[in-house]
Short mmCIF file of C-alpha atoms and ligand atoms in Angstrom, two decimals:
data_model
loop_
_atom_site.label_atom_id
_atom_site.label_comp_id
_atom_site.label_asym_id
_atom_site.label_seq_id
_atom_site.Cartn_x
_atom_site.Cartn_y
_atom_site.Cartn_z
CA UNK A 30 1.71 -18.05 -17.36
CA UNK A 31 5.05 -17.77 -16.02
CA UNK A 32 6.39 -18.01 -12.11
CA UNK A 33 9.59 -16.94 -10.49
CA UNK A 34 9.64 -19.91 -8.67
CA UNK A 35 6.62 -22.11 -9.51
CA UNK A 36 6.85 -24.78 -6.58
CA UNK A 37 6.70 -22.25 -4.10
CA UNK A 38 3.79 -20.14 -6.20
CA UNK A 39 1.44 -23.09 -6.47
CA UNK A 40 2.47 -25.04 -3.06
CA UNK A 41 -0.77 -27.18 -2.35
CA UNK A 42 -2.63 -26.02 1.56
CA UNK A 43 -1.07 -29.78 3.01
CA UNK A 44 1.94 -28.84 2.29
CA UNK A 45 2.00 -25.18 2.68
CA UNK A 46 0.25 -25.54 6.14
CA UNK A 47 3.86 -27.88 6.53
CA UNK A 48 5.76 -25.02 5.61
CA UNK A 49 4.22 -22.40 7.48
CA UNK A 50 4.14 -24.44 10.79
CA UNK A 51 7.98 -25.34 10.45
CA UNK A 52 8.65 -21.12 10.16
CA UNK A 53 6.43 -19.85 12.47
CA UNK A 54 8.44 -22.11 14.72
CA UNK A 55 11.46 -21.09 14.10
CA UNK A 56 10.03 -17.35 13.89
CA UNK A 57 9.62 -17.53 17.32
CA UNK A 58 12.99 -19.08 18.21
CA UNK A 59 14.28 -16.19 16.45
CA UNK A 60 11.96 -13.65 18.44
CA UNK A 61 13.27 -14.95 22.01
CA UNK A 62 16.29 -12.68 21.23
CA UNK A 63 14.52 -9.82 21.40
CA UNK A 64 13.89 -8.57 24.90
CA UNK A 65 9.77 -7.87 24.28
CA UNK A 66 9.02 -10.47 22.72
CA UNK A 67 11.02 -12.81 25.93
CA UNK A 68 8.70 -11.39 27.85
CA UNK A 69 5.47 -11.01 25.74
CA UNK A 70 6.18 -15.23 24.89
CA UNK A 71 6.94 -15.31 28.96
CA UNK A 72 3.79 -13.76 29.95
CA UNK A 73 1.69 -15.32 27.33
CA UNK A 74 3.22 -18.91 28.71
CA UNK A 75 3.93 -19.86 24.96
CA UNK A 76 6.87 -21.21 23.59
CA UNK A 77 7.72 -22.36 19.94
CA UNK A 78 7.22 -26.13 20.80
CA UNK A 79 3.84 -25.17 21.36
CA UNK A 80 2.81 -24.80 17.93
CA UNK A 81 1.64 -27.43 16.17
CA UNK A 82 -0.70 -25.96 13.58
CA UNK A 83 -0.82 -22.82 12.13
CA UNK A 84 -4.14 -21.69 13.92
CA UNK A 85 -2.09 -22.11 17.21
CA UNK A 86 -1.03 -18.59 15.87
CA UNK A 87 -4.20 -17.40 18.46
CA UNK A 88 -2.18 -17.95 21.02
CA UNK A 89 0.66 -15.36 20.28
CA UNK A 90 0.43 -11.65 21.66
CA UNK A 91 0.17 -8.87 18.96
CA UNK A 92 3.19 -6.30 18.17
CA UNK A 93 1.65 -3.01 17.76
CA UNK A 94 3.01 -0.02 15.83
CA UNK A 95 3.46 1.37 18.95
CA UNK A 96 5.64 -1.77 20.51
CA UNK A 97 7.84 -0.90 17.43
CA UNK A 98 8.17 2.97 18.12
CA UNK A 99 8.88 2.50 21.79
CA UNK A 100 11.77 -0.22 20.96
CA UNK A 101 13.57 3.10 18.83
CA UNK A 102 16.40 2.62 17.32
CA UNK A 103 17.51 -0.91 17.77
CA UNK A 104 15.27 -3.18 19.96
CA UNK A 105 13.52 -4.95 17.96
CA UNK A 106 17.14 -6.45 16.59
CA UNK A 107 17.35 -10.15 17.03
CA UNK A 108 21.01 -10.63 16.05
CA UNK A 109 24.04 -8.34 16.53
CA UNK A 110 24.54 -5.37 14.57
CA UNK A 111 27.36 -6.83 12.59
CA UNK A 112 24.93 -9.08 10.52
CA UNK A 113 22.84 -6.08 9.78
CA UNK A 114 23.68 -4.52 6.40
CA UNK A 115 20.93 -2.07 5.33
CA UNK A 116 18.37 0.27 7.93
CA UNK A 117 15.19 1.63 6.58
CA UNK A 118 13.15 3.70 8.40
CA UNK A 119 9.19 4.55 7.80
CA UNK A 120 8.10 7.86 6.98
CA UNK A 121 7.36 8.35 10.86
CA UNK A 122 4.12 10.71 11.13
CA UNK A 123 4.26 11.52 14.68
CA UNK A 124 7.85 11.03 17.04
CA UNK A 125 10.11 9.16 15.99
CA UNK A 126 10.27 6.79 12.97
CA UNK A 127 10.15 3.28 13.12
CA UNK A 128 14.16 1.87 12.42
CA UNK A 129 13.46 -1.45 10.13
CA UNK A 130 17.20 -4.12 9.95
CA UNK A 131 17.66 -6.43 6.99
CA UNK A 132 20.64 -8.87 6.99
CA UNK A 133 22.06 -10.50 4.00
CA UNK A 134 19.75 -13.32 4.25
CA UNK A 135 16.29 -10.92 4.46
CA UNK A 136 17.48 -8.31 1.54
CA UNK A 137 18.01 -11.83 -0.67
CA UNK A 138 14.63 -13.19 0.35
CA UNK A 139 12.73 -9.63 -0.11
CA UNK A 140 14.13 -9.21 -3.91
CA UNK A 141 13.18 -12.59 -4.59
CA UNK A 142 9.44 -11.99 -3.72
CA UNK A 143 9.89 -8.45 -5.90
CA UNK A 144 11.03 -10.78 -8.73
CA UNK A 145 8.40 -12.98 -7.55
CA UNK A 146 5.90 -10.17 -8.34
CA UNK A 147 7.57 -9.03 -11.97
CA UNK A 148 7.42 -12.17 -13.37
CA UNK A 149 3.82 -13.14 -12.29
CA UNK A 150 2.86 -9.80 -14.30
CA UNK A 151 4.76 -10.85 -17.29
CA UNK A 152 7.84 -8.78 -16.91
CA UNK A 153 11.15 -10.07 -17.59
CA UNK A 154 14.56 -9.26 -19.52
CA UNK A 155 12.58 -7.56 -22.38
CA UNK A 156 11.55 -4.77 -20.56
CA UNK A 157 12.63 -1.31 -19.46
CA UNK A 158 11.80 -0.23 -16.38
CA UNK A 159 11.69 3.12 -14.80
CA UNK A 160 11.14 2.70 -10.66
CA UNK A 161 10.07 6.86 -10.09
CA UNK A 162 9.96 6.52 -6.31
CA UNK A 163 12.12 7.72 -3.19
CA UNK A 164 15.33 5.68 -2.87
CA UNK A 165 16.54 6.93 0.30
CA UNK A 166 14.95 5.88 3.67
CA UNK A 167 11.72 4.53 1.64
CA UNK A 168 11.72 1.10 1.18
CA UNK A 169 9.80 1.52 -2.38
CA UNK A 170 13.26 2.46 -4.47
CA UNK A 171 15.87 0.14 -3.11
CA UNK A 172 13.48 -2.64 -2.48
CA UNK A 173 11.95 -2.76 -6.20
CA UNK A 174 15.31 -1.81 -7.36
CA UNK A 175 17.17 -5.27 -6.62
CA UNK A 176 13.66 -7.15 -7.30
CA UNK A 177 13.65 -5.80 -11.00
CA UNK A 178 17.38 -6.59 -11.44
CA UNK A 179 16.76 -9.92 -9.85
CA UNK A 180 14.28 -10.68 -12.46
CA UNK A 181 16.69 -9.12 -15.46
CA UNK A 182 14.51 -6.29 -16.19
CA UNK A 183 16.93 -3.04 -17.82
CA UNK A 184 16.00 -1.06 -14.33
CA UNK A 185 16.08 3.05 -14.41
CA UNK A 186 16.42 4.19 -10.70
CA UNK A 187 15.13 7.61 -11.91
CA UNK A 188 13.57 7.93 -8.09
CA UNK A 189 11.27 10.93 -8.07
CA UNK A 190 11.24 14.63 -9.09
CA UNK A 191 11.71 16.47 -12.29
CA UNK A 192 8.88 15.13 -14.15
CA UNK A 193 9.80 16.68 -17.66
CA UNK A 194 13.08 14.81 -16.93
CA UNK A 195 11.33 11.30 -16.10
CA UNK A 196 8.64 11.74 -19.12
CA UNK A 197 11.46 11.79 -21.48
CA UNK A 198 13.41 9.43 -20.06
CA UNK A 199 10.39 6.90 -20.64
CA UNK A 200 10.06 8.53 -24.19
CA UNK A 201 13.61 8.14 -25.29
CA UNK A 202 14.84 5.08 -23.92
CA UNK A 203 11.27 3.41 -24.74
CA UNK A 204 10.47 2.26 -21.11
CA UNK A 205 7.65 -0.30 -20.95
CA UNK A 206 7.06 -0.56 -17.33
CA UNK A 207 6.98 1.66 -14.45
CA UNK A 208 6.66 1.94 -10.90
CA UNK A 209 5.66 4.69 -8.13
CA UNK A 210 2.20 5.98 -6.50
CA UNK A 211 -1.07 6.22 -8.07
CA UNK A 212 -1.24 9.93 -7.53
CA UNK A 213 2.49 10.62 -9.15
CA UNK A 214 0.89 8.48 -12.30
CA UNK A 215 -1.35 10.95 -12.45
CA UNK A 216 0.42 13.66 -12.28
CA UNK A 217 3.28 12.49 -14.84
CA UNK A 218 0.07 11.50 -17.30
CA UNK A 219 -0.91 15.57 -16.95
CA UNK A 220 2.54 16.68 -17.54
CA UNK A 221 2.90 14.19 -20.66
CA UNK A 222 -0.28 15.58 -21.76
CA UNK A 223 0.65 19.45 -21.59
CA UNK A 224 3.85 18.57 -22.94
CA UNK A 225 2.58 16.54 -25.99
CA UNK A 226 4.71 14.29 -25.65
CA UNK A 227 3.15 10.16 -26.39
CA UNK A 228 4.75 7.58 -24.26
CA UNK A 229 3.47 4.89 -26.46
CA UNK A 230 6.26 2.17 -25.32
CA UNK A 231 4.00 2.38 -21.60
CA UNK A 232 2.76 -0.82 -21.05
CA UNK A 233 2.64 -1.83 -17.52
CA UNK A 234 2.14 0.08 -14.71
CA UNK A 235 2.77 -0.58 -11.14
CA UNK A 236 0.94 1.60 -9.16
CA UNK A 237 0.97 1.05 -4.47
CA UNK A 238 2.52 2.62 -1.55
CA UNK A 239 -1.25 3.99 -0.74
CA UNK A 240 -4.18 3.13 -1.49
CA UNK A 241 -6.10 4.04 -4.30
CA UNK A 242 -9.89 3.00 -5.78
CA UNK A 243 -10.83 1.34 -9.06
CA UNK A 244 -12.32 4.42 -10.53
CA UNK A 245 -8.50 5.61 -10.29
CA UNK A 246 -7.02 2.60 -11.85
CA UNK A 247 -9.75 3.43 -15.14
CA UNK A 248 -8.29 6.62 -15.16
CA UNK A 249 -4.34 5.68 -14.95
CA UNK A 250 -4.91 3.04 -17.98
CA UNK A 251 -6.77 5.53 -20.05
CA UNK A 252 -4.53 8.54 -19.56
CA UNK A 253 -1.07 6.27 -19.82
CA UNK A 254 -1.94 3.24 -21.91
CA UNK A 255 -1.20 0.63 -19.85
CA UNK A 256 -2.24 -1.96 -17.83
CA UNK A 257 -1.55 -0.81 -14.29
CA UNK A 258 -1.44 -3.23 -10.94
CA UNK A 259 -1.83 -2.88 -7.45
CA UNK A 260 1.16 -3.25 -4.94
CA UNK A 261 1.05 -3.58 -1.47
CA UNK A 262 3.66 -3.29 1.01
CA UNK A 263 4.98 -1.91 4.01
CA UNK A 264 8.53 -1.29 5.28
CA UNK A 265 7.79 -3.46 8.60
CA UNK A 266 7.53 -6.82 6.18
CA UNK A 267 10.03 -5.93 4.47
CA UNK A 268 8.60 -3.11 2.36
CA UNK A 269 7.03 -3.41 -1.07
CA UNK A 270 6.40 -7.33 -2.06
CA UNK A 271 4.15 -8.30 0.02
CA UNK A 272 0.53 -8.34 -1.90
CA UNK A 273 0.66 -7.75 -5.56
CA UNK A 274 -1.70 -8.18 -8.25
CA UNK A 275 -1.84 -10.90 -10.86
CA UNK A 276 -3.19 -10.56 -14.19
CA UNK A 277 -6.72 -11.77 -13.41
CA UNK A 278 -6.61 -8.03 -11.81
CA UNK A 279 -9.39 -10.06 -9.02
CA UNK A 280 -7.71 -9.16 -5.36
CA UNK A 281 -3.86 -9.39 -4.81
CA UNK A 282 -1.90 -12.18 -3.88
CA UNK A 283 -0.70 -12.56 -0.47
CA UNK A 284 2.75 -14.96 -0.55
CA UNK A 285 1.61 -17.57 2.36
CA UNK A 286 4.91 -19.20 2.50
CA UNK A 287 6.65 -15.73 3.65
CA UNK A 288 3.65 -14.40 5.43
CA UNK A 289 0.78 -15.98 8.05
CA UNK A 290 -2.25 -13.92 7.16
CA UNK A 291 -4.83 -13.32 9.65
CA UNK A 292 -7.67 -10.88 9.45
CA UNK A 293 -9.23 -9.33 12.85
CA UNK A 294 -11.90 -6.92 14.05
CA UNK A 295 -9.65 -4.37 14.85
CA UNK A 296 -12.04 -3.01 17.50
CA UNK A 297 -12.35 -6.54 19.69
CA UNK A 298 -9.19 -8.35 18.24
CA UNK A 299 -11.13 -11.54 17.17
CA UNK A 300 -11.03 -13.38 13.83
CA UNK A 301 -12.84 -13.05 11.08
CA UNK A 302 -13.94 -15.30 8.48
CA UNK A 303 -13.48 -15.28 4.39
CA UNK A 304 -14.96 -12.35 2.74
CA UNK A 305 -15.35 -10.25 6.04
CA UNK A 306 -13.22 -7.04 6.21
CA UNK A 307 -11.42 -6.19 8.76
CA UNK A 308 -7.49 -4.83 9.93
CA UNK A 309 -4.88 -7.22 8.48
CA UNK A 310 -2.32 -8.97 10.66
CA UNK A 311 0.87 -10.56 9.55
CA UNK A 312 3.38 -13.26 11.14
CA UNK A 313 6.48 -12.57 8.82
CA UNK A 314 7.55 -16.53 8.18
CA UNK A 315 11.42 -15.60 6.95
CA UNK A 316 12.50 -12.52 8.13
CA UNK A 317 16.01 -12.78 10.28
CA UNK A 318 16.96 -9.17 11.37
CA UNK A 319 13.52 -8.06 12.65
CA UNK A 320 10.95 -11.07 13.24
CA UNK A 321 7.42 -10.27 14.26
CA UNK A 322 4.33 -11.72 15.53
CA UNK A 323 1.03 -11.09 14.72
CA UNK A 324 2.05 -7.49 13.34
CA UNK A 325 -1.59 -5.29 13.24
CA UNK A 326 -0.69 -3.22 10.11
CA UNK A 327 -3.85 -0.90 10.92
CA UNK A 328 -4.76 -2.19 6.47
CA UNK A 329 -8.38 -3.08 6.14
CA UNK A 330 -8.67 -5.32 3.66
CA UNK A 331 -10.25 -9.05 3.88
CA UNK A 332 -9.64 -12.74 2.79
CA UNK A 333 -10.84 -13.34 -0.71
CA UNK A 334 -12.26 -17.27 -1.04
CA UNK A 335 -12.09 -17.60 -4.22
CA UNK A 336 -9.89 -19.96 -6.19
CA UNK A 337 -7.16 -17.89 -8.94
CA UNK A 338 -7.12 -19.62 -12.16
CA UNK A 339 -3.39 -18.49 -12.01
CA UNK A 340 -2.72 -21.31 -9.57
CA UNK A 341 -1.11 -19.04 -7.52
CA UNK A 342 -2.87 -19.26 -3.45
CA UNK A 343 -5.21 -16.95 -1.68
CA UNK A 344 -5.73 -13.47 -2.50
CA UNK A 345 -6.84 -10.70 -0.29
CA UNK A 346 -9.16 -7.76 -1.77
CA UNK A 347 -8.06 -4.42 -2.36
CA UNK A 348 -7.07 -2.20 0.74
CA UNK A 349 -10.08 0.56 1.48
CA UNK A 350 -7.84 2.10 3.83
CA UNK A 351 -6.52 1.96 7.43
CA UNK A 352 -8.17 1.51 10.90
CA UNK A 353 -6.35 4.40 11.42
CA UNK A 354 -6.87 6.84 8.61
CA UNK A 355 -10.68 6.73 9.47
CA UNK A 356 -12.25 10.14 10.32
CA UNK A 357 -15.01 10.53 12.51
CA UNK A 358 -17.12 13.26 11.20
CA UNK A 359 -20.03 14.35 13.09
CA UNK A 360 -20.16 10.48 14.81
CA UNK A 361 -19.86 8.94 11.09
CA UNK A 362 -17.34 6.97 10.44
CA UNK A 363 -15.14 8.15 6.91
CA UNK A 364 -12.35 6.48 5.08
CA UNK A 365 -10.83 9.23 2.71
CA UNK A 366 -10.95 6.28 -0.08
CA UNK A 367 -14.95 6.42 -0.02
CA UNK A 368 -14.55 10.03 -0.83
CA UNK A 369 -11.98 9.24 -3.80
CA UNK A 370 -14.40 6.62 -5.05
CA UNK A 371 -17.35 9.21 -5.25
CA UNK A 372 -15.10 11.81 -6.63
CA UNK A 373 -13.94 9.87 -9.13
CA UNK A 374 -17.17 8.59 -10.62
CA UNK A 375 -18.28 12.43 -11.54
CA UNK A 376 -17.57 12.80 -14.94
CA UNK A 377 -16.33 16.78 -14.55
CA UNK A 378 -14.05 16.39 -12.09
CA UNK A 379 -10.06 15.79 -12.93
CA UNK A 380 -8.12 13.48 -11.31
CA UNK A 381 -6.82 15.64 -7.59
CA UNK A 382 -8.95 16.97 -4.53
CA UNK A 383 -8.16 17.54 -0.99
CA UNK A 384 -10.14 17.62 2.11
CA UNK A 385 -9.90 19.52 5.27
CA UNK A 386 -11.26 18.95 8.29
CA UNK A 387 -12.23 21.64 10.59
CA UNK A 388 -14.42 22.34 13.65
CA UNK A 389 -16.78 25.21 13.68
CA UNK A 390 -18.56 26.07 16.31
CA UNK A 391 -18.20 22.57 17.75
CA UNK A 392 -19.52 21.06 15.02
CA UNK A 393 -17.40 19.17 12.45
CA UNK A 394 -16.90 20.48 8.98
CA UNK A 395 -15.42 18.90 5.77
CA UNK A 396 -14.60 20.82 2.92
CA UNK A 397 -13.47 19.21 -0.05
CA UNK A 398 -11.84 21.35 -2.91
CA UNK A 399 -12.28 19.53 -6.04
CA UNK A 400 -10.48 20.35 -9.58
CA UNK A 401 -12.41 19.61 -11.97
CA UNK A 402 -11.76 19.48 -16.36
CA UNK A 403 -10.59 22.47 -17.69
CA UNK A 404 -14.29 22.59 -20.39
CA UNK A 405 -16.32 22.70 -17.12
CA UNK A 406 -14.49 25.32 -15.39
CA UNK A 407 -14.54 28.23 -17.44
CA UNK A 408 -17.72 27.56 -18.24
CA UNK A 409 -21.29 29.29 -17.07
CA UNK A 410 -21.77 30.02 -13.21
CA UNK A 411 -24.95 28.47 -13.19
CA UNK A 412 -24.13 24.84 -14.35
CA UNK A 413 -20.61 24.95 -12.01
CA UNK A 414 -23.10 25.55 -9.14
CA UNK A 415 -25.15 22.73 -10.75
CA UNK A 416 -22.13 20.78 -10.88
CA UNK A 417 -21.12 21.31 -6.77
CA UNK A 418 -24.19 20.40 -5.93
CA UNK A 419 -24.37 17.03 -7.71
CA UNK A 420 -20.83 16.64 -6.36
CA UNK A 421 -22.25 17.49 -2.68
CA UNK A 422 -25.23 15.22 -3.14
CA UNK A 423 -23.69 12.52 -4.23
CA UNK A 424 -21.14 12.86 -1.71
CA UNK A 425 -23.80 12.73 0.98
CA UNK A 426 -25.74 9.73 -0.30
CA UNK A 427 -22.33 7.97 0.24
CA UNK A 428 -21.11 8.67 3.22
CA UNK A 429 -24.70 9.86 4.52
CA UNK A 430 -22.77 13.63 5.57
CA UNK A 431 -23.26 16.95 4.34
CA UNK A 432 -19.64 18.23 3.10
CA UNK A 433 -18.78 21.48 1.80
CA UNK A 434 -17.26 21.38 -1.91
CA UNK A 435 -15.37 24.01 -3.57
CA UNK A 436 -14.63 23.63 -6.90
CA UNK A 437 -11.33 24.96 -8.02
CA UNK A 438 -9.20 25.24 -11.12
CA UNK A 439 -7.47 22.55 -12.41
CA UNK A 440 -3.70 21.71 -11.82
CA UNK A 441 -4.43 24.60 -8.47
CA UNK A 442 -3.95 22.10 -6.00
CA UNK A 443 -0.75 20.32 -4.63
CA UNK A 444 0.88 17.50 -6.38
CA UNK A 445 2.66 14.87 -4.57
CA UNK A 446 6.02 12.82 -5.93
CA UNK A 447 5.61 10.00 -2.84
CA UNK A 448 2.61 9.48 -0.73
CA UNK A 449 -0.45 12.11 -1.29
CA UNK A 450 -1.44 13.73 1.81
CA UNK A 451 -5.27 14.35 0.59
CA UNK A 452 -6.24 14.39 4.17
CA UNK A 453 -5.78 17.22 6.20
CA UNK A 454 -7.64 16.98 9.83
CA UNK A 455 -7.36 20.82 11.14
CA UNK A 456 -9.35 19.61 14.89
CA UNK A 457 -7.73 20.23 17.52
CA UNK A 458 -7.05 16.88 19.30
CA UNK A 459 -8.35 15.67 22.29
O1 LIG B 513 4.63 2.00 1.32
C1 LIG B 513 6.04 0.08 0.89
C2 LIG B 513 5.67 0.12 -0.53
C3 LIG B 513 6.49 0.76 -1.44
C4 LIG B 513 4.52 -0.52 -0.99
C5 LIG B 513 6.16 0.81 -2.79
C6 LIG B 513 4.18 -0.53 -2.33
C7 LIG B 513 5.00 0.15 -3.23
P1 LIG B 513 5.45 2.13 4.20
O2 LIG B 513 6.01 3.45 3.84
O3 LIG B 513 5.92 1.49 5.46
O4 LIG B 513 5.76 1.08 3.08
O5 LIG B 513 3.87 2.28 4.24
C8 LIG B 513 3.06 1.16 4.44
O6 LIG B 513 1.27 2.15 3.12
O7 LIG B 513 0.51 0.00 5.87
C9 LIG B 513 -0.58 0.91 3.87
O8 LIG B 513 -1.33 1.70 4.77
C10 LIG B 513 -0.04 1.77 2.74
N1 LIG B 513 0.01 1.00 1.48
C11 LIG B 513 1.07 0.46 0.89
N2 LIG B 513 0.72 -0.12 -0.29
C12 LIG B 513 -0.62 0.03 -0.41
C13 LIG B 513 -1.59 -0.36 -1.39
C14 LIG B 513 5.39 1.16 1.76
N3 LIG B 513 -1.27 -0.98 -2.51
C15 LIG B 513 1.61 1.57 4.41
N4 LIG B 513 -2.88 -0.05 -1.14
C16 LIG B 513 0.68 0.37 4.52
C17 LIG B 513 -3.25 0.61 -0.01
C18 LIG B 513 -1.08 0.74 0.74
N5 LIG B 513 -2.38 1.03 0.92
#
């Protein structure tokens, strides 16, 4: 087993509990300088001196998404412009985007927990690595980018588009690891496929940016050949390196000494326990240009108890989406990644579906067009309507909702280079 920085990796919970106490301290030293938080702390009658164990955290007001948004561009600055030497920006689904600072000090800390991440999954200066995902205003390309040459990987910032171009890039320079989303893998494996041509040099891939279900990650390792981990991230903390998988491939590891994990009921705000799912909150511990306390990402995920025989601390499980991605259908509760899970598990269908959402009638309607392998489709009528109907049922027995299901052709639906928008909700809003 190898670490990036193996003292840090395998700190013991005295000593970490130390650490994180002595950050969080100065975390919120470095907050004062940011008007809302000089007020929140005010309000709140807090003050770092306060804090003398990391459960103090309670006391601290959240920062919302929203807190962020309404700070556009610069508010949530805490030290003058000159020190700050790269802006990101998140993809910004409704109004404006939410402006993310780095100074010299965070962009050094954030490539260190990339390299961090590499090395725990057995990357290092043997490998070729091609990082297929946005380098502009998304945090993915840049951030991974200085991680992997941080580590001494050979990096390829191929970013994304022409596939045909990026499939024989991996063929003729003999990459062995890549990076970008789950669905894009997918995508690139069906291109590599029609175009016959192998990319037997594939051995790792790192797959994140949204979430995506086990059934998915059997697929990516059959249809590429390689061994393919989760990454977590978001641009707020930094961007990608946050949660990553190790090779025990048993929940991802959080790093404690850059970020206080908590894990609330996102309805009431109160803690939960070990094993209980629920929205994940984050106290970056190191970050300089943009500190934040008790950050609600809006993740569901929970606190895994169980002890990593990589040494490395505690893991949270897999993300099954976000507080805010769930649909209500009907009064029932949805995440899109039970519908992936189901979908996945069918045997016909191929790897890309999308759902709508409409209202008919006042009544809620989802219809989910599924593509399913090429053998099945142009095959008899009667055993595609046998097949939609097992989809259907099994669909319902899930999420305990009729859907509609259309089956459609394969490679007929859209393809996504970044992010997959799967979900489209066509309800008016309230
Ligand atoms: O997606 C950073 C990133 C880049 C992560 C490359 C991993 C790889 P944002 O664009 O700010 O940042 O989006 C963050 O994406 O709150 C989650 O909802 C979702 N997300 C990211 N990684 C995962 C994952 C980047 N592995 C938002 N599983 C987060 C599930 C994920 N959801």
């Amino acid at each position: 087993m190898r670490y990036w920085d193996k003292a840090i990796e395998t700190i013991q919970p005295e000593e970490l509990e130390k650490l994180q106490v002595k950050r969080l301290q100065e975390t919120i030293k470095r907050a004062c300088h940011v008007p809302f938080y000089q007020h929140r702390l005010q309000e709140a009658g807090i003050s770092a001196d306060d804090i003398t164990k990391t459960s103090d955290i309670k006391n601290l007001p959240f920062t919302k998404k929203q807190d962020l948004r309404e700070g556009y561009p610069f508010g949530f600055f805490a030290v003058p412009l000159k020190e700050i030497v790269r802006i990101h920006t998140t993809s910004g689904t409704t109004g404006k985007p939410t402006v993310v600072g780095y100074t010299k000090g965070d962009l050094d800390n954030w490539s260190d927990l990339i390299a961090r991440n590499l090395t725990m999954i057995g990357l290092s200066d043997d490998d070729i690595f091609q990082n297929m995902v946005n380098y502009g205003m998304f945090t993915g390309g840049l951030g991974f980018h200085y991680g992997a040459e941080k580590a001494g990987l050979t990096t390829i910032p191929s970013a994304t588009g022409n596939t045909k171009r990026q499939i024989e890039m991996i063929h003729d320079f003999c990459v062995t690891a890549i990076h970008c989303t789950p669905s894009y893998a997918l995508h690139l494996a069906e291109v590599a496929e029609e175009l016959q041509i192998p990319l037997d040099s594939l051995k790792t891939g790192i797959f994140g940016a949204e979430p995506w279900s086990d059934q998915m990650r059997t697929e990516l390792e059959e249809k590429l050949r390689v061994t393919a981990f989760d990454s977590y991230g978001m641009s707020e903390l930094y961007g990608p390196g946050v949660a990553f998988e190790c090779p025990e491939h048993n929940g991802l590891h959080i790093w404690h000494d850059s970020f206080l994990v908590e894990i609330i009921d996102p309805a009431t705000g109160e803690p939960l326990g070990p094993n209980e799912r629920g929205e994940l909150v984050i106290t970056p511990l190191t970050k300089e240009a943009m500190p934040l306390l008790r950050y609600r990402t809006g993740d569901i995920t929970m606190l895994l108890d169980d002890v990593c025989p990589c040494g490395r601390g505690r893991k949270i499980a897999r993300f099954t989406g976000r507080s805010d991605d769930m649909l209500v259908i009907r009064g029932i509760n949805v995440f899109p990644s039970q519908i992936e899970h189901v979908l996945l598990s069918i045997p016909e269908v191929a790897g890309s579906y999308m759902v709508y959402v409409d209202r008919v009638n006042h009544m809620d309607e989802m219809i989910i067009e599924v593509e399913i392998n090429r053998q099945f489709f142009s095959g008899e009528l009667a055993d595609l309507k046998t097949i939609r109907e097992r989809i259907q049922r099994a669909l319902r027995d899930v999420l305990e909702l009729r859907t509609n299901v259309r089956l459609v052709e394969p490679g007929s639906l859209p393809r996504f280079e970044g992010k997959a928008k799967r979900v489209i909700d066509r309800r008016e809003k309230m």
